[in-house]
mmCIF file of C-alpha atoms in Angstrom:
data_model
loop_
_atom_site.group_PDB
_atom_site.id
_atom_site.type_symbol
_atom_site.label_atom_id
_atom_site.label_comp_id
_atom_site.label_asym_id
_atom_site.label_seq_id
_atom_site.Cartn_x
_atom_site.Cartn_y
_atom_site.Cartn_z
ATOM 1 C CA MET A 204 -106.700 -22.715 -73.684
ATOM 2 C CA ALA A 205 -108.622 -22.199 -76.981
ATOM 3 C CA GLU A 206 -106.794 -25.130 -78.546
ATOM 4 C CA LEU A 207 -107.997 -27.331 -75.935
ATOM 5 C CA ASP A 208 -111.486 -26.081 -75.826
ATOM 6 C CA ASP A 209 -111.951 -26.800 -79.580
ATOM 7 C CA LEU A 210 -111.070 -30.505 -79.233
ATOM 8 C CA LYS A 211 -113.700 -33.088 -79.563
ATOM 9 C CA PRO A 212 -114.198 -36.543 -77.940
ATOM 10 C CA GLY A 213 -111.430 -38.790 -79.641
ATOM 11 C CA ASP A 214 -109.132 -36.307 -80.561
ATOM 12 C CA GLU A 215 -105.351 -36.413 -79.467
ATOM 13 C CA VAL A 216 -104.463 -34.074 -76.986
ATOM 14 C CA PRO A 217 -101.522 -31.930 -77.980
ATOM 15 C CA SER A 218 -98.135 -32.228 -76.026
ATOM 16 C CA ARG A 219 -96.109 -29.757 -74.944
ATOM 17 C CA ARG A 220 -92.309 -30.186 -74.304
ATOM 18 C CA PRO A 221 -90.820 -28.351 -71.389
ATOM 19 C CA THR A 222 -88.545 -25.337 -72.212
ATOM 20 C CA ALA A 223 -85.516 -23.875 -70.383
ATOM 21 C CA TRP A 224 -87.755 -20.978 -69.428
ATOM 22 C CA ARG A 225 -90.428 -18.877 -70.529
ATOM 23 C CA GLY A 226 -89.697 -15.088 -71.041
ATOM 24 C CA THR A 227 -91.870 -12.273 -71.652
ATOM 25 C CA GLY A 228 -93.592 -13.155 -74.593
ATOM 26 C CA PHE A 229 -91.088 -15.835 -76.103
ATOM 27 C CA VAL A 230 -89.965 -19.221 -75.396
ATOM 28 C CA ALA A 231 -86.043 -19.716 -75.761
ATOM 29 C CA ARG A 232 -84.282 -23.156 -75.684
ATOM 30 C CA TRP A 233 -81.160 -23.675 -74.049
ATOM 31 C CA GLU A 234 -79.465 -25.182 -77.022
ATOM 32 C CA THR A 235 -80.086 -22.188 -79.127
ATOM 33 C CA LEU A 236 -78.489 -19.981 -76.518
ATOM 34 C CA LEU A 237 -75.520 -22.297 -76.353
ATOM 35 C CA LEU A 238 -74.958 -21.692 -80.062
ATOM 36 C CA VAL A 239 -75.250 -18.126 -79.840
ATOM 37 C CA LEU A 240 -72.507 -18.620 -77.124
ATOM 38 C CA LEU A 241 -70.604 -20.496 -79.323
ATOM 39 C CA GLY A 242 -70.736 -17.994 -82.101
ATOM 40 C CA GLY A 243 -69.646 -15.410 -79.825
ATOM 41 C CA THR A 244 -66.964 -17.523 -78.478
ATOM 42 C CA ILE A 245 -65.616 -18.192 -81.959
ATOM 43 C CA ALA A 246 -65.791 -14.332 -82.864
ATOM 44 C CA TYR A 247 -63.829 -13.438 -79.500
ATOM 45 C CA GLY A 248 -61.205 -16.338 -80.628
ATOM 46 C CA ALA A 249 -60.969 -15.083 -84.184
ATOM 47 C CA ALA A 250 -60.576 -11.426 -82.989
ATOM 48 C CA VAL A 251 -57.682 -12.227 -80.484
ATOM 49 C CA SER A 252 -55.583 -14.734 -82.885
ATOM 50 C CA PRO A 253 -55.441 -14.787 -86.832
ATOM 51 C CA TYR A 254 -54.881 -18.528 -86.638
ATOM 52 C CA PHE A 255 -57.788 -19.179 -84.458
ATOM 53 C CA LEU A 256 -60.062 -20.888 -87.244
ATOM 54 C CA GLN A 257 -57.000 -22.455 -89.059
ATOM 55 C CA SER A 258 -57.530 -26.249 -89.369
ATOM 56 C CA THR A 259 -54.491 -27.035 -87.183
ATOM 57 C CA ASN A 260 -55.655 -24.883 -84.440
ATOM 58 C CA LEU A 261 -59.091 -26.586 -84.579
ATOM 59 C CA PHE A 262 -57.147 -30.067 -84.255
ATOM 60 C CA PHE A 263 -55.626 -28.743 -81.004
ATOM 61 C CA ILE A 264 -59.022 -27.190 -79.854
ATOM 62 C CA CYS A 265 -60.897 -30.943 -80.217
ATOM 63 C CA LEU A 266 -57.705 -32.505 -78.911
ATOM 64 C CA ASN A 267 -57.710 -30.818 -75.599
ATOM 65 C CA VAL A 268 -61.133 -31.522 -74.713
ATOM 66 C CA GLY A 269 -61.474 -35.137 -76.125
ATOM 67 C CA GLU A 270 -61.227 -36.887 -72.729
ATOM 68 C CA ILE A 271 -63.266 -34.439 -70.965
ATOM 69 C CA ALA A 272 -65.991 -34.848 -73.665
ATOM 70 C CA ILE A 273 -65.907 -38.743 -73.296
ATOM 71 C CA MET A 274 -66.295 -38.465 -69.367
ATOM 72 C CA ALA A 275 -69.075 -35.982 -69.757
ATOM 73 C CA LEU A 276 -71.486 -38.514 -71.702
ATOM 74 C CA PRO A 277 -71.861 -40.966 -68.949
ATOM 75 C CA LEU A 278 -71.829 -38.280 -66.260
ATOM 76 C CA THR A 279 -75.039 -36.819 -68.317
ATOM 77 C CA LEU A 280 -77.168 -39.781 -67.857
ATOM 78 C CA LEU A 281 -76.241 -39.854 -63.919
ATOM 79 C CA VAL A 282 -76.955 -36.131 -63.575
ATOM 80 C CA VAL A 283 -80.382 -36.641 -65.117
ATOM 81 C CA THR A 284 -81.175 -39.414 -62.785
ATOM 82 C CA GLY A 285 -80.310 -36.991 -59.949
ATOM 83 C CA GLU A 286 -76.847 -38.246 -59.159
ATOM 84 C CA ILE A 287 -73.437 -37.065 -59.795
ATOM 85 C CA ASP A 288 -69.749 -38.752 -59.993
ATOM 86 C CA LEU A 289 -67.070 -36.298 -59.196
ATOM 87 C CA SER A 290 -64.363 -38.937 -59.093
ATOM 88 C CA VAL A 291 -64.030 -39.145 -63.018
ATOM 89 C CA ALA A 292 -60.798 -37.488 -63.056
ATOM 90 C CA SER A 293 -59.173 -39.707 -60.375
ATOM 91 C CA MET A 294 -60.462 -42.524 -62.098
ATOM 92 C CA LEU A 295 -58.906 -41.331 -65.295
ATOM 93 C CA GLY A 296 -55.437 -41.091 -63.577
ATOM 94 C CA LEU A 297 -55.459 -44.392 -61.602
ATOM 95 C CA ALA A 298 -56.561 -46.436 -64.847
ATOM 96 C CA GLY A 299 -53.666 -44.463 -66.838
ATOM 97 C CA VAL A 300 -51.170 -45.597 -63.779
ATOM 98 C CA LEU A 301 -52.168 -49.108 -63.926
ATOM 99 C CA MET A 302 -51.861 -49.458 -67.700
ATOM 100 C CA ALA A 303 -48.383 -47.947 -67.488
ATOM 101 C CA GLU A 304 -47.426 -50.093 -64.464
ATOM 102 C CA LEU A 305 -48.564 -53.092 -66.514
ATOM 103 C CA PHE A 306 -46.857 -52.405 -69.404
ATOM 104 C CA LYS A 307 -43.444 -51.573 -67.481
ATOM 105 C CA HIS A 308 -43.857 -55.128 -65.856
ATOM 106 C CA GLY A 309 -43.944 -56.839 -69.264
ATOM 107 C CA TRP A 310 -47.603 -56.793 -70.285
ATOM 108 C CA PRO A 311 -48.232 -56.325 -73.941
ATOM 109 C CA ILE A 312 -49.874 -52.768 -74.510
ATOM 110 C CA TRP A 313 -53.257 -54.183 -75.410
ATOM 111 C CA PRO A 314 -53.960 -56.353 -72.322
ATOM 112 C CA ALA A 315 -52.533 -53.507 -70.352
ATOM 113 C CA MET A 316 -54.970 -51.081 -71.935
ATOM 114 C CA ILE A 317 -58.011 -53.351 -71.377
ATOM 115 C CA ALA A 318 -57.068 -54.009 -67.980
ATOM 116 C CA ALA A 319 -56.959 -50.206 -67.208
ATOM 117 C CA VAL A 320 -60.805 -50.025 -68.636
ATOM 118 C CA VAL A 321 -61.690 -53.011 -66.582
ATOM 119 C CA LEU A 322 -60.368 -50.910 -63.519
ATOM 120 C CA GLY A 323 -62.444 -48.026 -64.452
ATOM 121 C CA ALA A 324 -65.679 -50.222 -64.405
ATOM 122 C CA ILE A 325 -64.580 -51.752 -61.195
ATOM 123 C CA LEU A 326 -64.144 -48.235 -59.564
ATOM 124 C CA GLY A 327 -67.371 -47.202 -61.026
ATOM 125 C CA ALA A 328 -69.064 -50.204 -59.491
ATOM 126 C CA ALA A 329 -67.526 -49.399 -55.971
ATOM 127 C CA ASN A 330 -69.281 -45.906 -56.248
ATOM 128 C CA GLY A 331 -72.460 -47.410 -57.501
ATOM 129 C CA PHE A 332 -72.656 -50.189 -54.859
ATOM 130 C CA LEU A 333 -72.256 -47.439 -52.037
ATOM 131 C CA VAL A 334 -74.826 -45.204 -53.606
ATOM 132 C CA THR A 335 -77.295 -47.457 -54.346
ATOM 133 C CA ARG A 336 -76.819 -50.506 -51.890
ATOM 134 C CA ILE A 337 -75.492 -48.708 -48.983
ATOM 135 C CA GLY A 338 -77.695 -45.417 -49.475
ATOM 136 C CA LEU A 339 -75.143 -43.016 -49.419
ATOM 137 C CA PRO A 340 -75.434 -39.587 -51.376
ATOM 138 C CA SER A 341 -73.341 -39.696 -54.458
ATOM 139 C CA LEU A 342 -72.077 -36.356 -53.998
ATOM 140 C CA ALA A 343 -70.287 -37.469 -50.620
ATOM 141 C CA VAL A 344 -69.403 -40.629 -52.037
ATOM 142 C CA THR A 345 -67.575 -39.593 -54.863
ATOM 143 C CA ILE A 346 -65.911 -36.630 -53.189
ATOM 144 C CA GLY A 347 -64.575 -39.305 -50.926
ATOM 145 C CA THR A 348 -63.424 -41.636 -53.863
ATOM 146 C CA LEU A 349 -62.015 -38.764 -55.766
ATOM 147 C CA THR A 350 -59.309 -38.504 -52.791
ATOM 148 C CA LEU A 351 -59.111 -42.210 -52.353
ATOM 149 C CA TYR A 352 -58.593 -43.047 -55.928
ATOM 150 C CA ARG A 353 -56.007 -40.337 -56.448
ATOM 151 C CA GLY A 354 -54.310 -41.488 -53.381
ATOM 152 C CA ILE A 355 -53.977 -45.120 -54.547
ATOM 153 C CA ALA A 356 -52.328 -43.803 -58.004
ATOM 154 C CA GLN A 357 -49.808 -41.870 -55.500
ATOM 155 C CA GLY A 358 -49.129 -44.931 -53.618
ATOM 156 C CA ILE A 359 -48.589 -46.927 -56.814
ATOM 157 C CA LEU A 360 -46.449 -44.182 -58.639
ATOM 158 C CA PRO A 361 -45.416 -41.657 -56.197
ATOM 159 C CA THR A 362 -43.159 -39.396 -57.895
ATOM 160 C CA ASP A 363 -42.076 -41.591 -61.194
ATOM 161 C CA THR A 364 -43.284 -40.992 -64.901
ATOM 162 C CA ILE A 365 -43.742 -44.220 -66.929
ATOM 163 C CA GLY A 366 -43.498 -43.974 -70.754
ATOM 164 C CA GLY A 367 -42.242 -45.703 -73.510
ATOM 165 C CA PHE A 368 -45.332 -46.703 -75.115
ATOM 166 C CA PRO A 369 -45.215 -48.258 -78.664
ATOM 167 C CA ALA A 370 -45.186 -45.377 -81.115
ATOM 168 C CA ASN A 371 -47.981 -46.503 -83.337
ATOM 169 C CA LEU A 372 -50.447 -46.162 -80.205
ATOM 170 C CA ALA A 373 -48.838 -42.955 -78.691
ATOM 171 C CA ASN A 374 -49.149 -41.210 -82.070
ATOM 172 C CA ILE A 375 -53.083 -41.600 -81.452
ATOM 173 C CA GLY A 376 -52.922 -38.535 -79.169
ATOM 174 C CA VAL A 377 -50.659 -36.185 -81.339
ATOM 175 C CA VAL A 378 -51.820 -37.061 -84.939
ATOM 176 C CA PRO A 379 -55.085 -36.563 -86.684
ATOM 177 C CA ILE A 380 -57.009 -39.425 -88.173
ATOM 178 C CA PRO A 381 -55.546 -39.869 -91.765
ATOM 179 C CA GLY A 382 -57.052 -37.575 -94.234
ATOM 180 C CA THR A 383 -58.810 -35.272 -91.775
ATOM 181 C CA HIS A 384 -58.061 -32.731 -88.830
ATOM 182 C CA ILE A 385 -60.038 -34.792 -86.462
ATOM 183 C CA PRO A 386 -58.238 -36.255 -83.298
ATOM 184 C CA TYR A 387 -58.865 -39.831 -82.617
ATOM 185 C CA SER A 388 -60.367 -38.912 -78.947
ATOM 186 C CA ILE A 389 -63.080 -36.699 -80.556
ATOM 187 C CA ALA A 390 -63.783 -39.187 -83.065
ATOM 188 C CA PHE A 391 -64.477 -41.556 -80.251
ATOM 189 C CA PHE A 392 -66.812 -38.754 -78.684
ATOM 190 C CA GLY A 393 -68.541 -38.414 -81.919
ATOM 191 C CA VAL A 394 -69.583 -42.258 -82.000
ATOM 192 C CA LEU A 395 -70.363 -42.531 -78.485
ATOM 193 C CA ALA A 396 -72.377 -39.129 -78.533
ATOM 194 C CA ILE A 397 -74.473 -40.805 -81.174
ATOM 195 C CA VAL A 398 -75.106 -44.019 -79.084
ATOM 196 C CA PHE A 399 -75.857 -42.046 -75.939
ATOM 197 C CA ALA A 400 -78.213 -39.761 -77.741
ATOM 198 C CA VAL A 401 -80.199 -42.624 -79.023
ATOM 199 C CA VAL A 402 -80.391 -44.460 -75.913
ATOM 200 C CA LEU A 403 -81.227 -41.463 -73.795
ATOM 201 C CA HIS A 404 -83.828 -39.951 -76.157
ATOM 202 C CA ALA A 405 -85.243 -42.962 -77.975
ATOM 203 C CA THR A 406 -85.214 -46.022 -75.986
ATOM 204 C CA PRO A 407 -87.356 -47.337 -72.901
ATOM 205 C CA LEU A 408 -84.132 -47.014 -70.933
ATOM 206 C CA GLY A 409 -83.952 -43.373 -71.586
ATOM 207 C CA ARG A 410 -87.511 -42.759 -70.601
ATOM 208 C CA ALA A 411 -86.641 -44.613 -67.249
ATOM 209 C CA ILE A 412 -83.783 -42.400 -66.570
ATOM 210 C CA PHE A 413 -85.938 -39.258 -67.046
ATOM 211 C CA ALA A 414 -88.539 -40.528 -65.253
ATOM 212 C CA ILE A 415 -85.949 -41.473 -62.183
ATOM 213 C CA GLY A 416 -84.658 -37.727 -62.414
ATOM 214 C CA ALA A 417 -88.384 -36.592 -62.370
ATOM 215 C CA GLY A 418 -89.515 -38.441 -59.229
ATOM 216 C CA GLN A 419 -87.565 -41.660 -57.968
ATOM 217 C CA GLU A 420 -90.402 -42.811 -55.695
ATOM 218 C CA ALA A 421 -92.793 -42.529 -58.605
ATOM 219 C CA ALA A 422 -90.476 -44.602 -61.165
ATOM 220 C CA PHE A 423 -90.114 -46.980 -58.558
ATOM 221 C CA PHE A 424 -93.706 -47.679 -57.890
ATOM 222 C CA ALA A 425 -94.108 -47.597 -61.811
ATOM 223 C CA GLY A 426 -91.776 -50.455 -62.043
ATOM 224 C CA ILE A 427 -88.444 -49.002 -63.169
ATOM 225 C CA ARG A 428 -85.617 -50.780 -61.370
ATOM 226 C CA VAL A 429 -84.377 -47.393 -59.967
ATOM 227 C CA LYS A 430 -81.088 -48.961 -58.096
ATOM 228 C CA ARG A 431 -80.176 -51.177 -60.709
ATOM 229 C CA ILE A 432 -80.099 -48.461 -63.608
ATOM 230 C CA LYS A 433 -78.068 -45.807 -61.118
ATOM 231 C CA PHE A 434 -75.554 -48.919 -60.339
ATOM 232 C CA TRP A 435 -74.800 -49.352 -64.171
ATOM 233 C CA LEU A 436 -74.652 -45.987 -65.050
ATOM 234 C CA PHE A 437 -71.933 -45.391 -62.268
ATOM 235 C CA VAL A 438 -70.142 -48.546 -63.753
ATOM 236 C CA LEU A 439 -70.688 -46.717 -67.186
ATOM 237 C CA SER A 440 -69.050 -43.628 -65.893
ATOM 238 C CA GLY A 441 -65.986 -45.700 -64.487
ATOM 239 C CA THR A 442 -65.545 -47.579 -67.809
ATOM 240 C CA LEU A 443 -65.431 -44.605 -69.996
ATOM 241 C CA SER A 444 -63.273 -42.595 -67.208
ATOM 242 C CA GLY A 445 -60.575 -45.664 -67.599
ATOM 243 C CA PHE A 446 -60.977 -45.348 -71.386
ATOM 244 C CA ALA A 447 -60.455 -41.724 -71.161
ATOM 245 C CA GLY A 448 -57.073 -42.659 -69.003
ATOM 246 C CA VAL A 449 -55.931 -44.818 -71.645
ATOM 247 C CA LEU A 450 -56.251 -42.170 -74.342
ATOM 248 C CA TRP A 451 -54.786 -39.452 -72.103
ATOM 249 C CA SER A 452 -51.652 -41.490 -70.973
ATOM 250 C CA LEU A 453 -51.249 -42.228 -74.823
ATOM 251 C CA ARG A 454 -51.521 -38.752 -75.806
ATOM 252 C CA PHE A 455 -48.947 -37.608 -73.413
ATOM 253 C CA ALA A 456 -46.854 -41.117 -73.891
ATOM 254 C CA SER A 457 -46.430 -41.278 -70.457
ATOM 255 C CA ALA A 458 -48.453 -41.773 -67.159
ATOM 256 C CA ARG A 459 -48.490 -40.131 -63.728
ATOM 257 C CA TYR A 460 -50.516 -40.432 -60.458
ATOM 258 C CA ASP A 461 -51.898 -36.525 -61.011
ATOM 259 C CA SER A 462 -52.990 -36.838 -64.485
ATOM 260 C CA GLY A 463 -56.069 -34.888 -65.033
ATOM 261 C CA VAL A 464 -56.138 -33.247 -61.669
ATOM 262 C CA GLY A 465 -59.098 -30.813 -61.370
ATOM 263 C CA MET A 466 -60.476 -32.163 -64.629
ATOM 264 C CA GLU A 467 -63.835 -32.948 -62.710
ATOM 265 C CA LEU A 468 -64.575 -29.488 -62.888
ATOM 266 C CA PHE A 469 -64.724 -28.945 -66.622
ATOM 267 C CA VAL A 470 -66.594 -32.460 -67.037
ATOM 268 C CA VAL A 471 -69.239 -30.971 -64.682
ATOM 269 C CA THR A 472 -69.269 -27.603 -66.250
ATOM 270 C CA ILE A 473 -69.742 -29.248 -69.523
ATOM 271 C CA VAL A 474 -72.763 -31.409 -68.465
ATOM 272 C CA LEU A 475 -74.420 -28.487 -66.721
ATOM 273 C CA LEU A 476 -73.411 -25.804 -69.393
ATOM 274 C CA GLY A 477 -75.225 -28.291 -71.724
ATOM 275 C CA GLY A 478 -78.567 -27.810 -70.059
ATOM 276 C CA VAL A 479 -78.747 -30.950 -67.857
ATOM 277 C CA SER A 480 -80.846 -29.983 -64.788
ATOM 278 C CA ILE A 481 -78.679 -30.420 -61.491
ATOM 279 C CA PHE A 482 -81.789 -31.476 -60.020
ATOM 280 C CA GLY A 483 -82.374 -34.129 -62.557
ATOM 281 C CA GLY A 484 -85.023 -35.075 -64.930
ATOM 282 C CA ARG A 485 -84.110 -32.729 -67.978
ATOM 283 C CA GLY A 486 -81.322 -32.462 -70.344
ATOM 284 C CA THR A 487 -80.233 -33.351 -73.872
ATOM 285 C CA ILE A 488 -76.828 -35.033 -75.400
ATOM 286 C CA ALA A 489 -77.395 -32.312 -78.086
ATOM 287 C CA GLY A 490 -76.648 -29.561 -75.560
ATOM 288 C CA VAL A 491 -73.677 -31.433 -73.999
ATOM 289 C CA VAL A 492 -72.025 -31.686 -77.514
ATOM 290 C CA VAL A 493 -72.345 -27.956 -78.105
ATOM 291 C CA ALA A 494 -71.108 -27.254 -74.900
ATOM 292 C CA VAL A 495 -67.959 -29.227 -75.507
ATOM 293 C CA ALA A 496 -67.503 -27.121 -78.326
ATOM 294 C CA VAL A 497 -68.196 -23.563 -76.357
ATOM 295 C CA LEU A 498 -65.612 -24.901 -73.548
ATOM 296 C CA GLY A 499 -62.750 -25.971 -76.004
ATOM 297 C CA CYS A 500 -63.030 -22.814 -78.210
ATOM 298 C CA LEU A 501 -63.151 -20.519 -75.020
ATOM 299 C CA GLN A 502 -60.133 -22.320 -73.395
ATOM 300 C CA THR A 503 -58.174 -21.820 -76.565
ATOM 301 C CA ALA A 504 -59.412 -18.243 -77.080
ATOM 302 C CA LEU A 505 -58.371 -16.973 -73.522
ATOM 303 C CA THR A 506 -54.899 -18.887 -74.060
ATOM 304 C CA ALA A 507 -54.485 -17.027 -77.136
ATOM 305 C CA ASP A 508 -55.450 -13.970 -75.638
ATOM 306 C CA LEU A 509 -52.652 -14.375 -72.925
ATOM 307 C CA ILE A 510 -55.296 -15.080 -70.115
ATOM 308 C CA PRO A 511 -53.389 -16.686 -66.990
ATOM 309 C CA SER A 512 -54.684 -20.166 -66.265
ATOM 310 C CA GLN A 513 -55.911 -19.213 -62.880
ATOM 311 C CA ASP A 514 -58.240 -16.533 -64.293
ATOM 312 C CA GLN A 515 -59.352 -18.944 -67.020
ATOM 313 C CA ASN A 516 -60.544 -21.056 -63.973
ATOM 314 C CA ILE A 517 -62.463 -17.965 -62.839
ATOM 315 C CA VAL A 518 -64.126 -17.872 -66.217
ATOM 316 C CA VAL A 519 -65.083 -21.596 -66.118
ATOM 317 C CA GLY A 520 -66.367 -21.236 -62.689
ATOM 318 C CA GLY A 521 -68.564 -18.369 -63.745
ATOM 319 C CA LEU A 522 -69.906 -20.557 -66.420
ATOM 320 C CA LEU A 523 -70.758 -23.573 -64.077
ATOM 321 C CA LEU A 524 -72.751 -21.052 -61.479
ATOM 322 C CA ALA A 525 -74.787 -19.648 -64.736
ATOM 323 C CA SER A 526 -75.399 -23.066 -66.001
ATOM 324 C CA VAL A 527 -77.068 -23.936 -62.710
ATOM 325 C CA ILE A 528 -78.768 -20.868 -62.075
ATOM 326 C CA VAL A 529 -80.036 -19.500 -65.357
ATOM 327 C CA PRO A 530 -82.013 -22.687 -66.717
ATOM 328 C CA ASN A 531 -83.275 -23.531 -63.356
ATOM 329 C CA ALA A 532 -84.239 -19.920 -62.247
ATOM 330 C CA ARG A 533 -88.202 -20.800 -62.377
ATOM 331 C CA ASP A 534 -87.513 -24.105 -60.201
ATOM 332 C CA LEU A 535 -85.301 -21.757 -57.831
ATOM 333 C CA TYR A 536 -87.885 -18.942 -57.646
ATOM 334 C CA ARG A 537 -90.911 -21.410 -56.977
ATOM 335 C CA ARG A 538 -88.771 -23.125 -54.225
ATOM 336 C CA ALA A 539 -88.042 -19.960 -52.842
ATOM 337 C CA ARG A 540 -91.703 -18.716 -52.850
ATOM 338 C CA ALA A 541 -92.652 -22.110 -51.401
ATOM 339 C CA ARG A 542 -90.302 -21.460 -48.522
ATOM 340 C CA LEU A 543 -91.455 -17.952 -47.749
ATOM 341 C CA ARG A 544 -94.920 -19.069 -47.824
ATOM 342 C CA SER A 545 -94.122 -21.902 -45.378
ATOM 343 C CA ALA A 546 -92.386 -19.486 -43.078
ATOM 344 C CA GLU A 547 -95.266 -16.962 -43.316
ATOM 345 C CA ALA A 548 -97.973 -19.679 -42.438
ATOM 346 C CA ARG A 549 -96.055 -20.715 -39.675
ATOM 347 C CA ARG A 550 -95.807 -17.186 -38.331
ATOM 348 C CA HIS A 551 -99.647 -16.784 -38.633
ATOM 349 C CA ALA A 552 -100.206 -19.997 -36.872
ATOM 350 C CA ALA A 553 -97.787 -18.872 -33.818
ATOM 351 C CA ALA A 554 -99.456 -15.662 -33.753
ATOM 352 C CA ALA A 555 -102.956 -17.199 -33.640
ATOM 353 C CA ALA A 556 -101.970 -19.650 -30.830
ATOM 354 C CA GLN A 557 -100.467 -16.722 -29.016
ATOM 355 C CA ALA A 558 -103.651 -14.756 -29.304
ATOM 356 C CA GLU A 559 -105.844 -17.830 -28.080
ATOM 357 C CA GLY A 560 -103.597 -18.436 -25.269
ATOM 358 C CA GLN A 561 -104.095 -14.776 -23.978
#
């Protein structure tokens, strides 16, 4: 490259940041495309409902994605390392059930809430232990614990619904922060998003997380404690899932074993739609924040357009597939070419061996 040819000894070599993909003559960032998608989603919502952009509706948009957004933050870090946690919604449900049961049996509400968050941390630690110490793949482990944790919640609370939480706390889920139109859950998400962005993009821990995702063995030989970092990320995922379970139960002023069923699909969609590579090593918190806005606006717009919930799931599933395929198109293409070349080389070797035998 010309700019490298002009360098003199002692000059700093310019760095190049990886991009989502390189097109014909232009470089597009995934976050920019997300902003375009967000603009299109808002325009669609405003077209189908004159109330879409009203402050009251925006409050409910934020309210509907608050707990999902909170759980997406630790999952972002896990996916960047090349792991995944599909049990987040089950941990949310089990934490809410524990809080309700303790409150029902005479515990003060605050200790019951703290116990629910601690339970989430324990459940996350169980996932982390199975992945980092036993060596099982996180996909298989968390699919198993998804069912296990939900089954435990159902065993504790088979059919009943427990409510009766203090009104001042139950109002957290249905009223905005005084003087604003912002739900408490989104306020918590905003604070956590800032913390996660600083950690991931401006600290040695964040660089270690990216290094693990880019190459686990190389990171290990570079002195990064790969297993320890992954373990504590699973604990963090469980902790914030437990916290989300508390917020969920307060928002609905009740707890059931099936709270949050299927929510893991939306959490994973937000993370991957935010530009986090399913192969690890790439992603930004900013992209995840924009993806939260896209999913929240899209769900509300589809509901306003009277689209049935099952059809909405089709749209979300399509977004999930697109968010895996599009940002990783170059990697997928290279892998496909490598497989084809390997197969071609094996055919030539087999043909040569057969010719020598004759």
